[in-house]
Amino acid sequence: MRLVLLGPPGSGKGTQAALLKNRLNIVHISTGDLLRAAVAAGTELGKIAKATMDAGELVSDELVLQLLEQRLNEPDVANGYILDGYPRNLAQAQALDELLGRLNQNIDHALALIVDQEQIVARLAQRAAEQGRSDDSESVVRHRLHVYAEQTAPVVNYYEDKGLLTAIDGMGSIDEINQRLCDAI
Ligand code: AMP
């Protein structure tokens, strides 16, 4: 089972991916987490990515693809995975299809969480207080939402055109939303 989980920052992708991972016995691959680990480890790639992430911009397609390709070559992905935070623009969606073609794999479903913007800003303010992520300040959050609308929203249509997309109401309790995702899958 290979899934793509789409939705704006703060839509609950990370939370839902963590639950689906356990329920479906597959791995959760978050490019944001891979990038934050590279920053924390002080790798060359992490050093290049940090300022871009702090500004709420997208890290270059090449760097993120490099991290993803490494991750997809690890043995624990054999049973499947949930991609969270990738693809983030149409070029990445195409690059993913090429990479999967080389790996002889395909995406089974793309799930898009639909939430309202005010709820997102409130959720991310809470996350900023709890986790202290350097890109959760209100101005950066607003910029990340703008980047999502401009660059990532077209990816939803990309999977819709392929007949792979299910839109999921992302409002409600964590359990309710998780059940909707499982029903869709
Ligand atoms: P996330 O944890 O998915 O919200 O990602 C945090 C930040 O990491 C984003 O604002 C981007 O700067 C960067 N990032 C994560 N995934 C990608 C991606 N697929 N392409 C480019 N930048 C990314």
PDB file of C-alpha atoms and ligand atoms in Angstrom:
ATOM      1  CA  MET A   1       0.000   0.000   0.000  1.00  0.00           C
ATOM      2  CA  ARG A   2       1.562   3.278  -1.128  1.00  0.00           C
ATOM      3  CA  LEU A   3      -0.232   6.471  -0.191  1.00  0.00           C
ATOM      4  CA  VAL A   4       0.230  10.177  -0.777  1.00  0.00           C
ATOM      5  CA  LEU A   5      -1.271  12.388   1.935  1.00  0.00           C
ATOM      6  CA  LEU A   6      -1.981  15.938   0.780  1.00  0.00           C
ATOM      7  CA  GLY A   7      -3.217  19.000   2.643  1.00  0.00           C
ATOM      8  CA  PRO A   8      -2.002  22.428   3.712  1.00  0.00           C
ATOM      9  CA  PRO A   9       0.403  22.942   6.619  1.00  0.00           C
ATOM     10  CA  GLY A  10      -1.503  22.295   9.839  1.00  0.00           C
ATOM     11  CA  SER A  11      -4.149  20.090   8.218  1.00  0.00           C
ATOM     12  CA  GLY A  12      -3.116  17.147  10.397  1.00  0.00           C
ATOM     13  CA  LYS A  13      -1.081  15.161   7.848  1.00  0.00           C
ATOM     14  CA  GLY A  14       1.639  14.244  10.327  1.00  0.00           C
ATOM     15  CA  THR A  15      -0.832  13.159  13.015  1.00  0.00           C
ATOM     16  CA  GLN A  16      -2.921  11.120  10.598  1.00  0.00           C
ATOM     17  CA  ALA A  17       0.099   9.566   8.887  1.00  0.00           C
ATOM     18  CA  ALA A  18       1.386   8.377  12.273  1.00  0.00           C
ATOM     19  CA  LEU A  19      -1.958   6.635  12.950  1.00  0.00           C
ATOM     20  CA  LEU A  20      -2.246   5.126   9.458  1.00  0.00           C
ATOM     21  CA  LYS A  21       1.286   3.816   9.677  1.00  0.00           C
ATOM     22  CA  ASN A  22       0.373   1.695  12.717  1.00  0.00           C
ATOM     23  CA  ARG A  23      -2.983   0.651  11.352  1.00  0.00           C
ATOM     24  CA  LEU A  24      -1.661  -0.409   7.941  1.00  0.00           C
ATOM     25  CA  ASN A  25       1.789  -1.553   9.058  1.00  0.00           C
ATOM     26  CA  ILE A  26       3.576   0.699   6.586  1.00  0.00           C
ATOM     27  CA  VAL A  27       6.207   3.410   7.060  1.00  0.00           C
ATOM     28  CA  HIS A  28       5.596   7.149   7.368  1.00  0.00           C
ATOM     29  CA  ILE A  29       7.888   9.231   5.172  1.00  0.00           C
ATOM     30  CA  SER A  30       7.725  12.956   5.893  1.00  0.00           C
ATOM     31  CA  THR A  31      10.103  15.041   3.782  1.00  0.00           C
ATOM     32  CA  GLY A  32       9.765  17.796   6.418  1.00  0.00           C
ATOM     33  CA  ASP A  33      11.000  15.328   9.077  1.00  0.00           C
ATOM     34  CA  LEU A  34      13.840  14.144   6.796  1.00  0.00           C
ATOM     35  CA  LEU A  35      14.871  17.765   6.251  1.00  0.00           C
ATOM     36  CA  ARG A  36      14.633  18.648   9.961  1.00  0.00           C
ATOM     37  CA  ALA A  37      16.790  15.583  10.762  1.00  0.00           C
ATOM     38  CA  ALA A  38      19.379  16.757   8.202  1.00  0.00           C
ATOM     39  CA  VAL A  39      19.364  20.243   9.770  1.00  0.00           C
ATOM     40  CA  ALA A  40      19.724  18.777  13.280  1.00  0.00           C
ATOM     41  CA  ALA A  41      22.577  16.494  12.131  1.00  0.00           C
ATOM     42  CA  GLY A  42      24.321  19.490  10.539  1.00  0.00           C
ATOM     43  CA  THR A  43      24.795  17.775   7.161  1.00  0.00           C
ATOM     44  CA  GLU A  44      25.721  19.855   4.093  1.00  0.00           C
ATOM     45  CA  LEU A  45      22.198  19.388   2.791  1.00  0.00           C
ATOM     46  CA  GLY A  46      20.752  20.469   6.153  1.00  0.00           C
ATOM     47  CA  LYS A  47      22.879  23.607   6.180  1.00  0.00           C
ATOM     48  CA  ILE A  48      21.636  24.551   2.712  1.00  0.00           C
ATOM     49  CA  ALA A  49      18.001  23.811   3.577  1.00  0.00           C
ATOM     50  CA  LYS A  50      17.703  25.575   6.946  1.00  0.00           C
ATOM     51  CA  ALA A  51      17.257  29.205   5.872  1.00  0.00           C
ATOM     52  CA  THR A  52      14.753  28.207   3.197  1.00  0.00           C
ATOM     53  CA  MET A  53      12.717  26.214   5.708  1.00  0.00           C
ATOM     54  CA  ASP A  54      12.798  29.021   8.290  1.00  0.00           C
ATOM     55  CA  ALA A  55      11.424  31.385   5.654  1.00  0.00           C
ATOM     56  CA  GLY A  56       8.574  28.995   4.836  1.00  0.00           C
ATOM     57  CA  GLU A  57       9.774  28.526   1.251  1.00  0.00           C
ATOM     58  CA  LEU A  58      10.175  25.232  -0.553  1.00  0.00           C
ATOM     59  CA  VAL A  59      13.619  23.625  -0.487  1.00  0.00           C
ATOM     60  CA  SER A  60      14.953  22.880  -3.991  1.00  0.00           C
ATOM     61  CA  ASP A  61      13.334  19.980  -5.816  1.00  0.00           C
ATOM     62  CA  GLU A  62      16.736  18.306  -6.373  1.00  0.00           C
ATOM     63  CA  LEU A  63      17.678  18.266  -2.682  1.00  0.00           C
ATOM     64  CA  VAL A  64      14.345  16.890  -1.534  1.00  0.00           C
ATOM     65  CA  LEU A  65      14.265  14.275  -4.291  1.00  0.00           C
ATOM     66  CA  GLN A  66      17.747  13.154  -3.226  1.00  0.00           C
ATOM     67  CA  LEU A  67      16.536  12.648   0.373  1.00  0.00           C
ATOM     68  CA  LEU A  68      13.393  10.860  -0.775  1.00  0.00           C
ATOM     69  CA  GLU A  69      15.255   8.565  -3.148  1.00  0.00           C
ATOM     70  CA  GLN A  70      17.640   7.528  -0.370  1.00  0.00           C
ATOM     71  CA  ARG A  71      14.683   6.847   1.920  1.00  0.00           C
ATOM     72  CA  LEU A  72      12.796   4.792  -0.691  1.00  0.00           C
ATOM     73  CA  ASN A  73      15.860   2.606  -1.117  1.00  0.00           C
ATOM     74  CA  GLU A  74      15.797   1.499   2.531  1.00  0.00           C
ATOM     75  CA  PRO A  75      14.470  -2.021   3.156  1.00  0.00           C
ATOM     76  CA  ASP A  76      11.648  -1.056   5.556  1.00  0.00           C
ATOM     77  CA  VAL A  77       9.574   0.440   2.729  1.00  0.00           C
ATOM     78  CA  ALA A  78       8.881  -3.015   1.281  1.00  0.00           C
ATOM     79  CA  ASN A  79       5.392  -3.258   2.791  1.00  0.00           C
ATOM     80  CA  GLY A  80       4.423   0.244   1.658  1.00  0.00           C
ATOM     81  CA  TYR A  81       4.520   3.841   2.855  1.00  0.00           C
ATOM     82  CA  ILE A  82       2.661   7.084   3.346  1.00  0.00           C
ATOM     83  CA  LEU A  83       4.262  10.130   1.798  1.00  0.00           C
ATOM     84  CA  ASP A  84       3.597  13.240   3.908  1.00  0.00           C
ATOM     85  CA  GLY A  85       4.764  16.578   2.517  1.00  0.00           C
ATOM     86  CA  TYR A  86       5.804  15.230  -0.874  1.00  0.00           C
ATOM     87  CA  PRO A  87       5.057  16.020  -3.687  1.00  0.00           C
ATOM     88  CA  ARG A  88       4.840  19.748  -2.989  1.00  0.00           C
ATOM     89  CA  ASN A  89       4.598  21.024  -6.592  1.00  0.00           C
ATOM     90  CA  LEU A  90       3.904  19.609 -10.043  1.00  0.00           C
ATOM     91  CA  ALA A  91       7.589  19.108 -10.874  1.00  0.00           C
ATOM     92  CA  GLN A  92       7.904  16.931  -7.745  1.00  0.00           C
ATOM     93  CA  ALA A  93       4.767  14.981  -8.689  1.00  0.00           C
ATOM     94  CA  GLN A  94       6.343  14.196 -12.063  1.00  0.00           C
ATOM     95  CA  ALA A  95       9.727  13.413 -10.482  1.00  0.00           C
ATOM     96  CA  LEU A  96       7.981  11.021  -8.087  1.00  0.00           C
ATOM     97  CA  ASP A  97       6.296   9.206 -10.961  1.00  0.00           C
ATOM     98  CA  GLU A  98       9.678   8.835 -12.689  1.00  0.00           C
ATOM     99  CA  LEU A  99      11.343   7.604  -9.506  1.00  0.00           C
ATOM    100  CA  LEU A 100       8.542   5.116  -8.856  1.00  0.00           C
ATOM    101  CA  GLY A 101       8.773   3.946 -12.460  1.00  0.00           C
ATOM    102  CA  ARG A 102      12.462   3.173 -11.901  1.00  0.00           C
ATOM    103  CA  LEU A 103      11.617   1.347  -8.653  1.00  0.00           C
ATOM    104  CA  ASN A 104       8.760  -0.503 -10.358  1.00  0.00           C
ATOM    105  CA  GLN A 105       6.238   0.893  -7.885  1.00  0.00           C
ATOM    106  CA  ASN A 106       3.075   2.968  -8.083  1.00  0.00           C
ATOM    107  CA  ILE A 107       0.875   5.101  -5.816  1.00  0.00           C
ATOM    108  CA  ASP A 108      -2.368   3.346  -4.811  1.00  0.00           C
ATOM    109  CA  HIS A 109      -4.252   6.345  -3.393  1.00  0.00           C
ATOM    110  CA  ALA A 110      -3.833  10.065  -2.850  1.00  0.00           C
ATOM    111  CA  LEU A 111      -5.822  11.478   0.052  1.00  0.00           C
ATOM    112  CA  ALA A 112      -6.344  15.227   0.438  1.00  0.00           C
ATOM    113  CA  LEU A 113      -7.330  16.643   3.833  1.00  0.00           C
ATOM    114  CA  ILE A 114      -9.700  19.588   3.486  1.00  0.00           C
ATOM    115  CA  VAL A 115      -9.650  22.050   6.415  1.00  0.00           C
ATOM    116  CA  ASP A 116     -10.512  25.701   6.886  1.00  0.00           C
ATOM    117  CA  GLN A 117      -7.794  28.291   7.053  1.00  0.00           C
ATOM    118  CA  GLU A 118      -8.719  29.778  10.431  1.00  0.00           C
ATOM    119  CA  GLN A 119      -8.519  26.407  12.071  1.00  0.00           C
ATOM    120  CA  ILE A 120      -5.068  25.920  10.536  1.00  0.00           C
ATOM    121  CA  VAL A 121      -3.690  29.162  11.898  1.00  0.00           C
ATOM    122  CA  ALA A 122      -5.030  28.234  15.355  1.00  0.00           C
ATOM    123  CA  ARG A 123      -3.619  24.671  15.199  1.00  0.00           C
ATOM    124  CA  LEU A 124      -0.192  25.907  14.144  1.00  0.00           C
ATOM    125  CA  ALA A 125      -0.128  28.542  16.897  1.00  0.00           C
ATOM    126  CA  GLN A 126      -0.730  25.658  19.320  1.00  0.00           C
ATOM    127  CA  ARG A 127       2.035  23.573  17.692  1.00  0.00           C
ATOM    128  CA  ALA A 128       4.417  26.561  17.906  1.00  0.00           C
ATOM    129  CA  ALA A 129       3.746  26.703  21.655  1.00  0.00           C
ATOM    130  CA  GLU A 130       4.137  22.917  22.111  1.00  0.00           C
ATOM    131  CA  GLN A 131       7.037  22.055  19.775  1.00  0.00           C
ATOM    132  CA  GLY A 132       8.780  25.369  19.151  1.00  0.00           C
ATOM    133  CA  ARG A 133       9.195  24.751  15.411  1.00  0.00           C
ATOM    134  CA  SER A 134      11.096  27.690  13.925  1.00  0.00           C
ATOM    135  CA  ASP A 135       8.676  27.976  10.969  1.00  0.00           C
ATOM    136  CA  ASP A 136       5.424  28.100  12.985  1.00  0.00           C
ATOM    137  CA  SER A 137       5.409  31.841  13.732  1.00  0.00           C
ATOM    138  CA  GLU A 138       2.226  33.473  12.455  1.00  0.00           C
ATOM    139  CA  SER A 139       3.868  35.391   9.584  1.00  0.00           C
ATOM    140  CA  VAL A 140       5.749  32.302   8.358  1.00  0.00           C
ATOM    141  CA  VAL A 141       2.595  30.180   8.707  1.00  0.00           C
ATOM    142  CA  ARG A 142       0.716  32.652   6.506  1.00  0.00           C
ATOM    143  CA  HIS A 143       3.507  32.487   3.958  1.00  0.00           C
ATOM    144  CA  ARG A 144       3.492  28.665   4.013  1.00  0.00           C
ATOM    145  CA  LEU A 145      -0.267  28.703   3.368  1.00  0.00           C
ATOM    146  CA  HIS A 146       0.329  31.025   0.419  1.00  0.00           C
ATOM    147  CA  VAL A 147       3.048  28.711  -0.959  1.00  0.00           C
ATOM    148  CA  TYR A 148       0.622  25.795  -0.560  1.00  0.00           C
ATOM    149  CA  ALA A 149      -2.138  27.556  -2.490  1.00  0.00           C
ATOM    150  CA  GLU A 150       0.225  28.599  -5.283  1.00  0.00           C
ATOM    151  CA  GLN A 151       2.428  25.541  -5.679  1.00  0.00           C
ATOM    152  CA  THR A 152       0.954  22.528  -3.900  1.00  0.00           C
ATOM    153  CA  ALA A 153      -2.783  22.840  -4.551  1.00  0.00           C
ATOM    154  CA  PRO A 154      -2.261  21.914  -8.271  1.00  0.00           C
ATOM    155  CA  VAL A 155      -0.858  18.559  -7.090  1.00  0.00           C
ATOM    156  CA  VAL A 156      -4.358  17.690  -5.826  1.00  0.00           C
ATOM    157  CA  ASN A 157      -5.661  18.103  -9.395  1.00  0.00           C
ATOM    158  CA  TYR A 158      -2.732  16.062 -10.709  1.00  0.00           C
ATOM    159  CA  TYR A 159      -3.876  13.024  -8.698  1.00  0.00           C
ATOM    160  CA  GLU A 160      -7.522  13.750  -9.418  1.00  0.00           C
ATOM    161  CA  ASP A 161      -6.760  13.578 -13.160  1.00  0.00           C
ATOM    162  CA  LYS A 162      -5.128  10.205 -12.595  1.00  0.00           C
ATOM    163  CA  GLY A 163      -8.271   8.974 -10.812  1.00  0.00           C
ATOM    164  CA  LEU A 164      -6.325   8.386  -7.583  1.00  0.00           C
ATOM    165  CA  LEU A 165      -7.670  11.201  -5.392  1.00  0.00           C
ATOM    166  CA  THR A 166     -10.123  11.110  -2.494  1.00  0.00           C
ATOM    167  CA  ALA A 167     -10.895  14.387  -0.696  1.00  0.00           C
ATOM    168  CA  ILE A 168     -11.389  13.907   3.045  1.00  0.00           C
ATOM    169  CA  ASP A 169     -13.108  16.292   5.448  1.00  0.00           C
ATOM    170  CA  GLY A 170     -10.243  17.178   7.797  1.00  0.00           C
ATOM    171  CA  MET A 171     -12.425  18.879  10.416  1.00  0.00           C
ATOM    172  CA  GLY A 172     -13.417  16.972  13.548  1.00  0.00           C
ATOM    173  CA  SER A 173     -11.658  14.791  16.082  1.00  0.00           C
ATOM    174  CA  ILE A 174      -8.423  12.954  15.245  1.00  0.00           C
ATOM    175  CA  ASP A 175     -10.265   9.613  15.477  1.00  0.00           C
ATOM    176  CA  GLU A 176     -13.123  10.736  13.224  1.00  0.00           C
ATOM    177  CA  ILE A 177     -10.723  11.948  10.563  1.00  0.00           C
ATOM    178  CA  ASN A 178      -8.673   8.770  10.834  1.00  0.00           C
ATOM    179  CA  GLN A 179     -11.805   6.685  10.322  1.00  0.00           C
ATOM    180  CA  ARG A 180     -12.701   8.700   7.203  1.00  0.00           C
ATOM    181  CA  LEU A 181      -9.228   8.074   5.809  1.00  0.00           C
ATOM    182  CA  CYS A 182      -9.441   4.347   6.519  1.00  0.00           C
ATOM    183  CA  ASP A 183     -12.905   4.141   4.928  1.00  0.00           C
ATOM    184  CA  ALA A 184     -11.567   5.869   1.826  1.00  0.00           C
ATOM    185  CA  ILE A 185      -8.596   3.513   1.562  1.00  0.00           C
TER     186      ILE A 185
HETATM  187  P1  AMP B   1       6.508  20.155   6.620  1.00  0.00           P
HETATM  188  O1  AMP B   1       7.032  19.479   7.841  1.00  0.00           O
HETATM  189  O2  AMP B   1       5.992  19.199   5.593  1.00  0.00           O
HETATM  190  O3  AMP B   1       5.522  21.248   6.934  1.00  0.00           O
HETATM  191  O4  AMP B   1       7.757  20.862   5.923  1.00  0.00           O
HETATM  192  C1  AMP B   1       8.494  21.877   6.593  1.00  0.00           C
HETATM  193  C2  AMP B   1       9.342  22.635   5.584  1.00  0.00           C
HETATM  194  O5  AMP B   1      10.275  21.719   4.979  1.00  0.00           O
HETATM  195  C3  AMP B   1       8.582  23.253   4.416  1.00  0.00           C
HETATM  196  O6  AMP B   1       8.034  24.530   4.719  1.00  0.00           O
HETATM  197  C4  AMP B   1       9.683  23.335   3.369  1.00  0.00           C
HETATM  198  O7  AMP B   1      10.570  24.392   3.640  1.00  0.00           O
HETATM  199  C5  AMP B   1      10.428  22.033   3.606  1.00  0.00           C
HETATM  200  N1  AMP B   1       9.866  20.913   2.812  1.00  0.00           N
HETATM  201  C6  AMP B   1       9.250  19.785   3.270  1.00  0.00           C
HETATM  202  N2  AMP B   1       8.887  18.979   2.262  1.00  0.00           N
HETATM  203  C7  AMP B   1       9.286  19.610   1.128  1.00  0.00           C
HETATM  204  C8  AMP B   1       9.188  19.297  -0.256  1.00  0.00           C
HETATM  205  N3  AMP B   1       8.590  18.174  -0.679  1.00  0.00           N
HETATM  206  N4  AMP B   1       9.722  20.188  -1.136  1.00  0.00           N
HETATM  207  C9  AMP B   1      10.320  21.320  -0.717  1.00  0.00           C
HETATM  208  N5  AMP B   1      10.422  21.688   0.543  1.00  0.00           N
HETATM  209  C10 AMP B   1       9.920  20.848   1.488  1.00  0.00           C
END
